[in-house]
Amino acid sequence: MKDPLVIFTPSGKRGNFPVGTPILTAARQLGVDLDSVCGGRGICSKCQITPAYGEFSKHGVTVRDGALSEWNSVEERYKSKRGLTEGRRLGCQATVQGDVVIDVPPESQVHKQVVRKRAEAREIVMDPATRLYYVEVEEPDMHAPSGDLERLVKALSEQWGLVHVEGDLRTLQMLQPALRKGAWKVTCAVYHGDGLGPARIVQVWPGYYEGTIYGLAVDLGSTTIAGHLCDLQTGAVLASSGLMNPQIRFGEDLMSRVSYSMMNPGGHKEMTRVVRDALNALVSQIAAEARIEPALILEAVFVANPVMHHLLLGIDAVELGQAPFALATSGALTLWARELDLDMHPDARIYILPCIAGHVGADAAAVALSEAPNLSDDLVLIVDVGTNAEILLGNRDKVLACSSPTGPAFEGAQISSGQRAAPGAIERVEIDPESKEPRFRVIGCEIWSDEPGFTEAIGAQGITGICGSGIIEAIAEMRMAGLVDGGGLIGSAAQTGTTRMVEDGRTHSYLLHDGSAKGGPRILVTQGDVRAIQLAKSALYAGARLLMDQLGVDAVDRVVLAGAFGAHISPKHAMVLGMIPDCPVEKVTSAGNAAGTGARIALLNSAARREIEGTVGRIQKVETAVEPRFQEHFVAANHIPHKTAPFDLLRA
Ligand code: FES
């Protein structure tokens, strides 16, 4: 008689197995993704499956008892002590008795997908570099002397097939007590690295470790530092936190920090110290939020622009301030947490993504990993908007990258009433083209300024200023309402027909909010504000246009706005200002913090690290600082929306 047929879903893998074969064994033989930490001892419950007992017929599966073995004592004990969801069995204990369909639920798959919120975002598939292994180690024997570490390594090899595993001094220091406390059974966290060198034992716990191991994905920006704490087994984001980069006191933008380093001997060391202190503050903040010990963070991934990358590493960034903008290294790095003075597990590995070029850093590489232009059929333009815009353009044939010095205006700096995006800041603006009267929305308040109850809703916080997205919308709306001309000049009261124009010497300002009447400061959009935004948007457009020239195209299929700021820009207003090349407005989407997402992908999927290292090597870099056409594009883009390029939206 033929052996029973076992079919696994959702993979569809199938095979015949002798009666008595454990489901976990069948899964492994077929290459089905079924998790296990305890190696089939009925301890970890990672191998849970949902069987559909039965015979196969044209009606599907008929439920029938006896396709799997009865519950054995190990499974019974597990269920009575810890409970099992109705209908679930432990795959390592249940054995094949007849034809059966076995469903492997997502939480039992090693390579499970992590849910991402955006429909068009690429999936994150779990393939972490650090994994847990439960092993039973031989006891020492006077007649066959070998060290505890050697017997642990042997157990990992025999029970898990790990062939090249090493331990460090700290492993030795924790190993003996752990083995004895656990009665020769321990759980090891093993870091697999790139698969070329040895795997390394990071931590040893006595017995079966039931807790969670954690990883941290960090986007180290010049203005803000954002971190996400992830469960390294499920991929779930357990806590997210951010803080201001304290290096701001050395200079708002990157070049000021490079200048600080040039003019102050040892200045880079000072900047390294404060950014590492800030990272430690972030670690303790995020660990407190998740109520965990920072020592349980076993891995971290960092992405940063080239200057922050160097300053994190303790490398003077002075070479990045002058041509040829040489990086100390453009390659990916794997370091020990202690090398960067980070207060997490002392043997935690820190992976830093590769840099693309002297001005296009590991943060842009992370955006490329998250948005995958190299896998796109469409020609996609991705702009990560910050004090420096990092721009990628391409599709599966070719990807180009550059950075463009937009300055801090998009973040609310250099704007008369500008502030960072925080409660109290005006973030949305509309101006009636007939009456020229504005209405706006403020961060932290749900209703528009002309709606009943606004004054009460805004509460004590009041209106404190205008943030980057607010000033972009304000100027774009002024342009559409005829208050600003194509050259960026604000008209007078007589020219525009509104008493909201305030004369300011030889220029004019538009009164957006009369603070004296409604509380808070008066908020004006000044001629200087318009000029600052013109410069920033011209730099952004010129960078994108330069890449389009290099690729020999006049249009792109879609635009992705990345970065925290990109998430808040209204595509329509960006188009009206001519910040980005013309494109159907519905084809402009926001990717949120794509650099942070790229860091998370690299944290949770070690194969993605190899993938981005390969991709970065193929990205063609374009240096805006030495391209004469950049200046031409910059000047033409100073016009709103542009001197020559058509922008259909504004005409409509
Ligand atoms: Fe651990 Fe089944 S593999 S309980």
XYZ file of C-alpha atoms and ligand atoms in Angstrom:
656
model
C 0.000 0.000 0.000
C 1.163 3.486 -0.802
C 2.370 5.723 2.032
C -0.085 8.448 3.073
C -0.061 11.684 1.102
C 0.749 14.874 3.004
C -0.047 18.229 1.410
C 1.121 21.471 2.978
C -0.686 24.758 2.482
C -0.184 27.541 1.562
C 2.992 26.280 -0.178
C 1.221 23.412 -1.993
C 4.251 21.164 -1.387
C 3.330 17.509 -1.132
C 4.830 14.078 -0.666
C 4.161 10.564 0.576
C 5.490 9.670 4.010
C 5.533 6.454 6.038
C 3.002 6.177 8.868
C 4.606 7.603 12.027
C 6.596 10.400 10.345
C 6.422 13.609 12.435
C 4.876 16.468 10.491
C 7.954 18.624 11.251
C 10.182 15.966 9.636
C 7.912 15.794 6.572
C 7.973 19.585 6.332
C 11.754 19.685 6.481
C 12.117 17.010 3.843
C 9.845 18.917 1.488
C 11.470 22.279 2.269
C 8.264 23.612 3.830
C 8.811 26.753 5.906
C 7.865 25.475 9.406
C 9.601 27.075 12.379
C 11.239 25.361 15.342
C 13.458 26.683 18.110
C 13.493 23.624 20.388
C 14.412 21.164 17.641
C 11.211 19.100 17.941
C 11.156 18.609 21.695
C 7.662 19.956 22.253
C 8.862 22.991 24.182
C 8.780 26.037 21.929
C 5.406 25.641 20.115
C 6.859 27.430 17.088
C 5.889 24.412 14.926
C 2.118 24.775 15.338
C 0.068 23.506 12.403
C -3.616 23.199 11.576
C -4.427 19.769 10.195
C -7.406 19.037 7.991
C -7.872 15.338 8.572
C -9.142 13.582 5.632
C -9.489 11.921 2.382
C -9.295 13.786 -0.858
C -12.257 13.786 -3.151
C -13.781 16.073 -5.719
C -15.555 17.758 -2.787
C -12.222 18.686 -1.235
C -11.031 17.295 2.058
C -13.404 15.138 4.067
C -12.820 15.488 7.766
C -11.874 12.126 9.145
C -10.296 11.084 12.399
C -7.107 9.133 12.326
C -5.103 11.002 9.694
C -2.751 12.164 12.432
C -1.592 10.407 15.561
C -3.430 10.798 18.861
C -2.021 13.398 21.234
C 1.096 12.070 22.950
C 2.119 12.950 26.494
C 4.499 15.745 25.372
C 1.780 17.449 23.367
C -0.814 16.907 26.128
C 1.584 18.372 28.672
C 2.262 21.401 26.488
C -1.450 21.987 25.936
C -2.411 21.668 29.582
C 0.438 23.910 30.763
C 0.448 26.616 28.117
C -2.614 26.005 25.986
C -2.946 25.555 22.244
C -5.444 27.320 20.011
C -8.406 25.103 19.100
C -7.602 23.016 16.036
C -3.833 23.435 16.336
C -1.299 20.630 16.870
C 2.434 20.646 17.499
C 4.025 19.685 14.186
C 6.955 18.008 15.913
C 4.725 15.661 17.953
C 1.828 14.843 15.615
C 2.723 12.064 13.189
C 1.301 11.032 9.834
C -1.289 8.238 10.010
C -3.253 8.828 6.802
C -3.743 11.304 3.953
C -3.804 14.776 5.382
C -3.672 18.463 4.484
C -1.532 20.538 6.822
C -1.897 24.287 6.962
C 1.132 26.189 8.228
C -0.210 29.424 9.760
C 1.827 32.610 9.142
C 3.117 32.740 12.717
C 4.657 29.268 12.322
C 6.598 30.233 9.218
C 10.227 31.334 9.641
C 10.065 33.398 6.471
C 6.771 35.002 7.320
C 5.733 38.259 5.728
C 5.630 41.362 7.822
C 2.613 43.483 7.063
C 3.349 46.870 5.526
C 0.693 49.527 5.393
C 1.175 50.855 1.866
C -0.356 48.793 -0.891
C 2.487 49.443 -3.326
C 5.240 48.818 -0.770
C 7.392 45.746 -1.159
C 6.851 42.931 1.259
C 9.214 42.267 4.127
C 9.953 38.571 4.440
C 11.480 37.408 7.715
C 14.999 36.056 7.364
C 16.802 37.477 10.404
C 20.551 37.167 10.834
C 20.168 36.298 14.543
C 18.192 33.193 15.485
C 17.466 31.144 18.588
C 18.453 27.494 18.961
C 17.603 25.219 21.867
C 20.125 22.415 22.357
C 20.869 19.582 24.724
C 24.590 19.451 25.416
C 26.553 16.396 26.488
C 27.677 16.472 30.080
C 31.428 16.631 30.713
C 33.221 13.333 31.027
C 36.597 12.918 32.719
C 37.426 10.110 30.332
C 36.660 12.103 27.194
C 37.730 15.594 28.158
C 36.488 18.452 26.042
C 35.459 21.995 26.929
C 31.885 23.135 27.442
C 32.119 25.405 24.391
C 33.305 22.533 22.191
C 30.418 20.332 23.336
C 27.954 23.212 22.761
C 29.303 23.732 19.252
C 29.023 19.973 18.636
C 25.400 20.017 19.831
C 24.580 22.939 17.506
C 26.118 21.027 14.651
C 24.419 17.690 15.379
C 21.029 19.058 16.363
C 20.772 22.016 13.991
C 23.308 21.413 11.250
C 25.250 24.601 12.102
C 28.708 23.802 10.811
C 30.895 26.764 11.610
C 29.994 28.362 14.934
C 32.291 30.282 17.236
C 31.974 31.853 20.650
C 33.750 34.877 22.048
C 35.198 35.520 25.474
C 31.824 36.665 26.753
C 30.284 33.414 25.534
C 32.791 31.536 27.656
C 32.065 33.732 30.646
C 28.323 33.029 30.528
C 28.431 29.443 29.272
C 29.380 27.365 32.315
C 26.761 28.751 34.717
C 24.087 28.615 31.991
C 24.798 24.969 31.176
C 24.733 23.882 34.782
C 21.665 25.933 35.677
C 19.819 24.554 32.670
C 20.832 20.941 33.414
C 22.834 20.847 30.144
C 20.028 22.325 28.126
C 20.464 25.873 26.840
C 19.073 28.280 24.278
C 21.594 30.138 22.158
C 21.137 33.275 20.100
C 23.388 32.786 17.085
C 24.320 35.548 14.652
C 24.751 34.169 11.148
C 26.316 37.232 9.555
C 26.741 37.120 5.818
C 26.982 33.325 5.781
C 30.613 33.474 4.624
C 32.372 33.782 7.974
C 31.600 31.785 11.094
C 28.279 32.116 12.889
C 28.777 33.536 16.387
C 27.079 32.751 19.656
C 25.808 36.057 21.019
C 23.943 34.949 24.143
C 23.295 31.730 26.067
C 20.291 31.226 28.374
C 19.819 28.231 30.699
C 17.058 25.874 29.525
C 14.496 27.008 27.005
C 14.441 30.799 26.607
C 10.852 31.885 26.280
C 11.504 35.572 25.867
C 11.900 37.743 22.812
C 15.054 38.918 21.112
C 15.116 42.390 19.681
C 16.634 44.374 16.878
C 16.773 48.114 16.344
C 16.477 49.903 12.991
C 17.794 53.468 13.121
C 17.557 56.290 10.610
C 20.253 58.711 11.727
C 19.297 61.995 10.102
C 21.033 65.331 10.390
C 17.981 66.838 12.089
C 16.210 63.909 13.709
C 17.117 60.390 14.779
C 14.341 57.814 14.497
C 14.410 54.237 15.777
C 12.101 51.226 15.527
C 12.422 48.330 17.951
C 11.497 45.049 16.278
C 10.862 41.500 17.459
C 13.535 39.525 15.598
C 11.284 36.465 15.358
C 7.994 37.984 14.220
C 9.166 41.251 12.673
C 6.601 43.210 14.688
C 7.525 46.807 15.481
C 7.176 46.954 19.263
C 8.151 50.554 19.869
C 9.195 53.574 17.836
C 10.863 56.656 19.122
C 12.733 59.677 17.882
C 14.735 62.612 19.097
C 16.458 65.658 17.725
C 20.027 65.218 16.584
C 21.973 67.250 19.166
C 24.661 67.925 16.549
C 22.398 70.756 15.416
C 24.302 72.971 17.818
C 27.382 72.493 15.609
C 25.470 73.552 12.502
C 21.945 73.230 11.088
C 23.051 71.636 7.863
C 25.667 69.054 7.049
C 28.158 71.409 5.465
C 28.151 73.617 8.573
C 29.103 70.546 10.575
C 31.902 69.749 8.154
C 33.050 73.391 8.488
C 32.928 73.079 12.274
C 35.210 70.106 11.969
C 37.574 72.010 9.637
C 37.799 75.035 11.913
C 37.985 73.268 15.267
C 40.720 70.687 15.738
C 39.139 67.631 17.312
C 35.682 68.994 16.459
C 34.631 65.768 14.773
C 35.349 63.846 17.967
C 33.030 66.155 19.854
C 30.295 65.581 17.262
C 30.825 61.818 17.389
C 30.470 61.843 21.152
C 27.205 63.783 21.146
C 25.614 61.665 18.428
C 26.565 58.432 20.195
C 25.167 59.845 23.447
C 21.964 60.667 21.588
C 21.779 57.143 20.202
C 22.120 55.766 23.700
C 19.353 58.092 24.868
C 17.225 56.727 22.017
C 18.029 53.116 22.991
C 17.054 53.683 26.609
C 13.924 55.629 25.601
C 12.737 52.931 23.223
C 13.628 50.096 25.629
C 11.685 51.836 28.405
C 8.705 52.234 26.087
C 8.766 48.512 25.272
C 9.601 47.623 28.911
C 12.661 45.591 27.997
C 16.289 45.508 29.009
C 18.529 47.227 26.395
C 20.824 44.182 26.705
C 18.179 42.146 24.866
C 18.784 44.206 21.723
C 21.038 41.791 19.854
C 21.258 43.541 16.495
C 20.874 46.974 14.997
C 20.887 48.447 11.514
C 21.860 52.058 10.888
C 21.253 54.212 7.864
C 22.604 57.742 7.562
C 23.733 60.330 5.067
C 27.490 60.278 4.383
C 28.383 63.017 6.876
C 26.361 61.450 9.706
C 27.711 58.039 8.671
C 31.281 59.253 9.156
C 30.578 61.137 12.355
C 28.857 58.082 13.849
C 31.926 56.018 13.026
C 34.286 58.602 14.538
C 35.711 59.560 11.147
C 36.387 63.204 10.354
C 33.945 64.132 7.564
C 36.248 66.870 6.223
C 36.865 65.017 2.937
C 33.143 65.117 2.238
C 33.198 68.915 2.219
C 35.366 69.256 -0.881
C 35.730 67.622 -4.303
C 36.141 64.756 -5.006
C 33.965 64.070 -1.922
C 35.806 60.881 -1.014
C 34.158 58.533 1.441
C 36.354 56.629 3.890
C 34.427 53.581 2.672
C 31.387 53.155 0.497
C 30.947 49.520 1.521
C 28.539 48.079 4.061
C 29.936 47.615 7.563
C 29.303 45.135 10.334
C 30.599 46.262 13.720
C 30.235 45.422 17.388
C 27.922 47.638 19.436
C 30.786 48.273 21.844
C 32.923 49.709 19.010
C 30.343 52.488 18.722
C 29.916 52.812 22.521
C 26.302 51.712 22.237
C 24.488 50.579 25.369
C 22.770 47.464 24.129
C 23.951 43.855 24.209
C 27.767 44.205 24.201
C 28.080 41.617 21.427
C 25.212 43.060 19.372
C 26.117 43.394 15.716
C 25.591 46.714 14.007
C 25.046 46.590 10.266
C 25.448 49.850 8.357
C 24.155 49.927 4.798
C 26.580 50.898 2.009
C 26.801 54.498 0.802
C 26.060 55.255 -2.840
C 28.450 58.207 -3.196
C 30.067 61.076 -1.324
C 26.754 62.935 -1.156
C 24.347 60.045 -1.457
C 24.508 57.959 1.640
C 23.365 54.792 3.305
C 20.004 56.486 3.862
C 19.506 56.726 0.094
C 20.578 53.074 -0.179
C 17.872 52.255 2.378
C 15.316 54.170 0.309
C 16.427 52.143 -2.728
C 15.967 48.951 -0.712
C 12.516 49.977 0.443
C 11.195 51.375 -2.835
C 13.160 49.055 -5.136
C 13.344 51.246 -8.270
C 15.656 48.561 -9.684
C 12.683 46.152 -9.736
C 10.208 48.619 -11.234
C 8.840 48.419 -14.768
C 7.796 52.081 -14.503
C 10.328 54.847 -14.630
C 10.166 56.085 -11.056
C 11.595 59.246 -9.525
C 12.150 58.992 -5.778
C 12.992 62.099 -3.804
C 13.915 61.928 -0.146
C 13.410 65.502 0.926
C 15.500 66.870 3.745
C 18.160 69.548 4.123
C 19.807 67.652 1.296
C 17.472 66.020 -1.184
C 18.606 62.579 -2.234
C 17.188 61.625 -5.588
C 16.929 58.277 -7.368
C 15.634 57.803 -10.879
C 15.309 54.588 -12.781
C 13.672 51.276 -13.427
C 14.814 47.681 -13.776
C 17.190 48.662 -16.598
C 19.167 51.356 -14.825
C 19.069 53.474 -11.674
C 20.780 56.857 -11.239
C 21.298 58.781 -8.030
C 22.325 62.273 -6.968
C 21.894 64.635 -4.093
C 20.885 68.240 -4.276
C 21.539 70.975 -1.703
C 17.988 72.120 -0.941
C 18.920 73.679 2.409
C 16.707 73.694 5.466
C 13.813 75.852 4.109
C 11.617 72.793 3.527
C 11.973 72.020 7.213
C 10.716 75.447 8.223
C 14.163 76.968 8.804
C 15.041 80.264 7.021
C 11.321 81.083 6.953
C 10.223 84.216 8.846
C 7.583 82.397 10.919
C 9.019 78.961 10.223
C 9.226 76.134 12.700
C 9.578 72.382 12.672
C 6.489 70.267 12.168
C 5.109 70.183 15.714
C 1.771 70.977 17.422
C 0.859 74.589 16.807
C 2.424 74.793 13.335
C 0.284 75.654 10.322
C 0.557 72.644 8.020
C -2.231 73.097 5.446
C -3.279 76.289 3.675
C -5.997 77.216 1.193
C -6.545 80.664 -0.303
C -9.826 81.558 -1.982
C -8.906 82.756 -5.500
C -11.752 85.290 -5.448
C -11.673 86.803 -1.977
C -7.940 86.047 -1.421
C -8.891 85.025 2.137
C -6.935 82.133 3.673
C -8.005 79.197 5.785
C -5.551 76.794 7.356
C -5.077 73.797 9.550
C -2.727 73.492 12.459
C -0.897 70.376 13.638
C -2.729 68.975 16.633
C -6.116 70.483 15.679
C -8.716 68.569 13.695
C -10.613 71.444 12.128
C -9.913 74.279 9.697
C -9.384 77.811 10.925
C -12.682 79.089 9.449
C -14.802 76.361 11.019
C -16.886 77.030 14.127
C -15.091 76.149 17.335
C -11.571 76.543 15.910
C -10.408 78.915 18.652
C -11.555 76.470 21.340
C -10.140 73.481 19.446
C -6.730 75.072 19.089
C -6.718 75.496 22.872
C -3.865 76.801 24.928
C -1.230 75.571 22.493
C -2.261 78.340 20.077
C -0.728 78.906 16.650
C 3.036 78.997 16.921
C 4.353 79.230 13.351
C 4.336 77.542 9.971
C 6.127 74.315 9.077
C 7.640 73.189 5.770
C 4.505 71.691 4.251
C 2.533 74.754 5.386
C 4.827 77.265 3.696
C 4.849 75.204 0.480
C 1.058 75.166 0.394
C 0.845 78.839 1.304
C 3.128 79.916 -1.558
C 1.527 77.523 -4.042
C -1.926 78.826 -3.081
C -0.670 82.413 -3.379
C 0.560 81.596 -6.865
C -2.779 80.070 -7.851
C -4.674 83.037 -6.368
C -2.529 85.493 -8.320
C -0.834 86.953 -5.235
C 2.616 85.896 -6.451
C 3.782 86.087 -10.050
C 5.846 83.549 -11.978
C 9.055 85.287 -10.938
C 8.130 84.853 -7.287
C 7.291 88.529 -6.631
C 4.506 89.181 -4.121
C 2.109 91.822 -5.448
C 0.963 94.959 -3.603
C -2.513 95.483 -2.149
C -3.441 97.500 -5.210
C -2.138 94.867 -7.629
C -3.763 91.927 -5.871
C -6.914 93.570 -4.549
C -6.552 92.358 -0.958
C -5.928 94.282 2.207
C -4.009 91.289 3.520
C -0.909 92.595 1.761
C 1.427 94.304 4.208
C 3.997 96.713 2.842
C 7.476 95.968 4.019
C 9.862 98.561 2.582
C 10.012 97.832 -1.115
C 8.477 94.365 -0.822
C 5.166 92.983 0.351
C 4.076 90.225 2.686
C 0.832 88.283 2.827
C -0.890 88.203 6.212
C -1.819 84.565 6.776
C -2.804 84.854 10.420
C -3.528 88.009 12.345
C -2.141 86.939 15.686
C -3.055 90.132 17.448
C -6.746 89.380 16.914
C -6.721 85.601 17.512
C -3.758 84.939 19.774
C -0.233 83.835 18.980
C 2.202 85.608 16.682
C 1.239 87.285 13.431
C 2.135 84.933 10.632
C 3.193 86.508 7.357
C 4.488 85.006 4.173
C 7.275 87.403 3.268
C 9.169 88.021 0.060
C 12.173 86.431 1.764
C 10.124 83.287 2.467
C 9.159 82.999 -1.184
C 12.803 83.419 -2.224
C 13.978 80.747 0.242
C 11.421 78.259 -1.065
C 12.287 79.184 -4.665
C 15.944 78.333 -4.019
C 15.102 75.053 -2.299
C 12.603 73.911 -4.902
C 14.916 74.917 -7.770
C 17.686 72.751 -6.307
C 15.314 69.817 -5.959
C 13.943 70.158 -9.467
C 17.384 70.710 -11.007
C 18.709 67.519 -9.395
C 15.773 65.484 -10.708
C 16.047 67.073 -14.129
C 19.767 66.353 -14.305
C 19.104 62.665 -13.753
C 16.396 62.768 -16.434
C 18.935 64.311 -18.846
C 21.405 61.551 -18.079
C 18.759 58.967 -18.809
C 17.606 60.860 -21.916
C 13.959 61.207 -20.817
C 11.562 64.155 -20.587
C 8.988 62.595 -18.291
C 8.700 60.010 -15.534
C 5.905 57.501 -14.968
C 5.554 58.143 -11.255
C 7.062 60.109 -8.394
C 7.592 58.883 -4.840
C 8.091 61.469 -2.102
C 10.069 59.953 0.739
C 11.114 61.212 4.146
C 9.048 62.522 7.035
C 8.629 65.787 5.163
C 7.772 63.984 1.919
C 4.929 62.315 3.800
C 3.341 65.688 4.487
C 3.806 67.459 1.166
C 0.657 67.779 -0.885
C 1.493 66.487 -4.392
C -0.744 69.116 -5.947
C 1.076 71.979 -4.244
C 4.478 70.471 -4.990
C 3.471 70.448 -8.664
C 2.175 74.014 -8.571
C 5.513 75.171 -7.204
C 7.427 73.048 -9.731
C 9.347 71.182 -7.029
C 9.220 67.965 -9.011
C 8.913 67.314 -12.746
C 5.404 67.378 -14.121
C 3.584 64.085 -13.773
C -0.103 63.124 -13.350
C -0.857 64.129 -9.777
C -2.366 60.715 -8.995
C 1.008 59.202 -9.844
C 2.691 61.113 -7.036
C 2.690 59.110 -3.805
C 4.283 59.389 -0.415
C 6.464 56.612 0.962
C 6.746 58.003 4.491
C 10.082 57.351 6.128
C 11.394 55.060 3.377
C 14.950 55.197 4.762
C 13.682 53.916 8.119
C 11.701 51.210 6.335
C 14.812 50.186 4.391
C 16.697 49.915 7.677
C 13.911 47.692 9.037
C 14.008 45.478 5.938
C 17.778 45.032 6.343
C 17.290 44.268 10.038
C 14.689 41.566 9.453
C 16.025 40.006 6.278
C 19.724 39.284 6.035
C 19.441 38.428 2.323
C 18.229 41.987 1.742
C 21.645 43.183 2.937
C 23.363 41.263 0.158
C 20.712 42.512 -2.257
C 21.251 46.207 -1.477
C 25.028 45.808 -1.509
C 24.690 44.487 -5.076
C 22.141 47.132 -6.084
C 24.254 50.010 -4.763
C 27.185 48.760 -6.824
C 25.063 49.100 -9.957
C 23.543 52.522 -9.208
C 25.125 55.180 -11.398
C 26.102 58.270 -9.412
C 25.737 61.770 -10.781
C 27.587 64.583 -9.010
C 25.466 67.754 -9.151
C 28.326 69.973 -7.910
C 30.403 69.456 -11.046
C 27.642 69.166 -13.668
C 27.308 72.504 -15.543
C 23.740 71.675 -16.579
C 22.698 71.618 -12.923
C 23.136 75.403 -12.771
C 21.133 75.895 -15.984
C 18.284 73.779 -14.632
C 18.494 75.577 -11.313
C 18.088 79.010 -12.877
C 15.201 77.927 -15.116
C 13.480 76.280 -12.141
C 13.589 79.501 -10.128
C 10.414 80.543 -11.927
C 7.144 79.270 -10.422
C 6.490 76.644 -11.572
C 9.232 76.809 -14.250
C 10.507 79.125 -16.928
C 9.932 76.789 -19.853
C 8.777 73.351 -18.763
C 5.003 72.850 -18.977
C 3.098 72.236 -15.770
C -0.413 71.301 -16.733
C -1.799 71.523 -13.243
C -1.228 75.247 -12.894
C -2.736 75.971 -16.285
C -5.809 73.906 -15.432
Fe 9.353 23.182 19.340
Fe 7.597 21.620 18.127
S 9.498 22.299 17.392
S 7.438 22.514 20.029
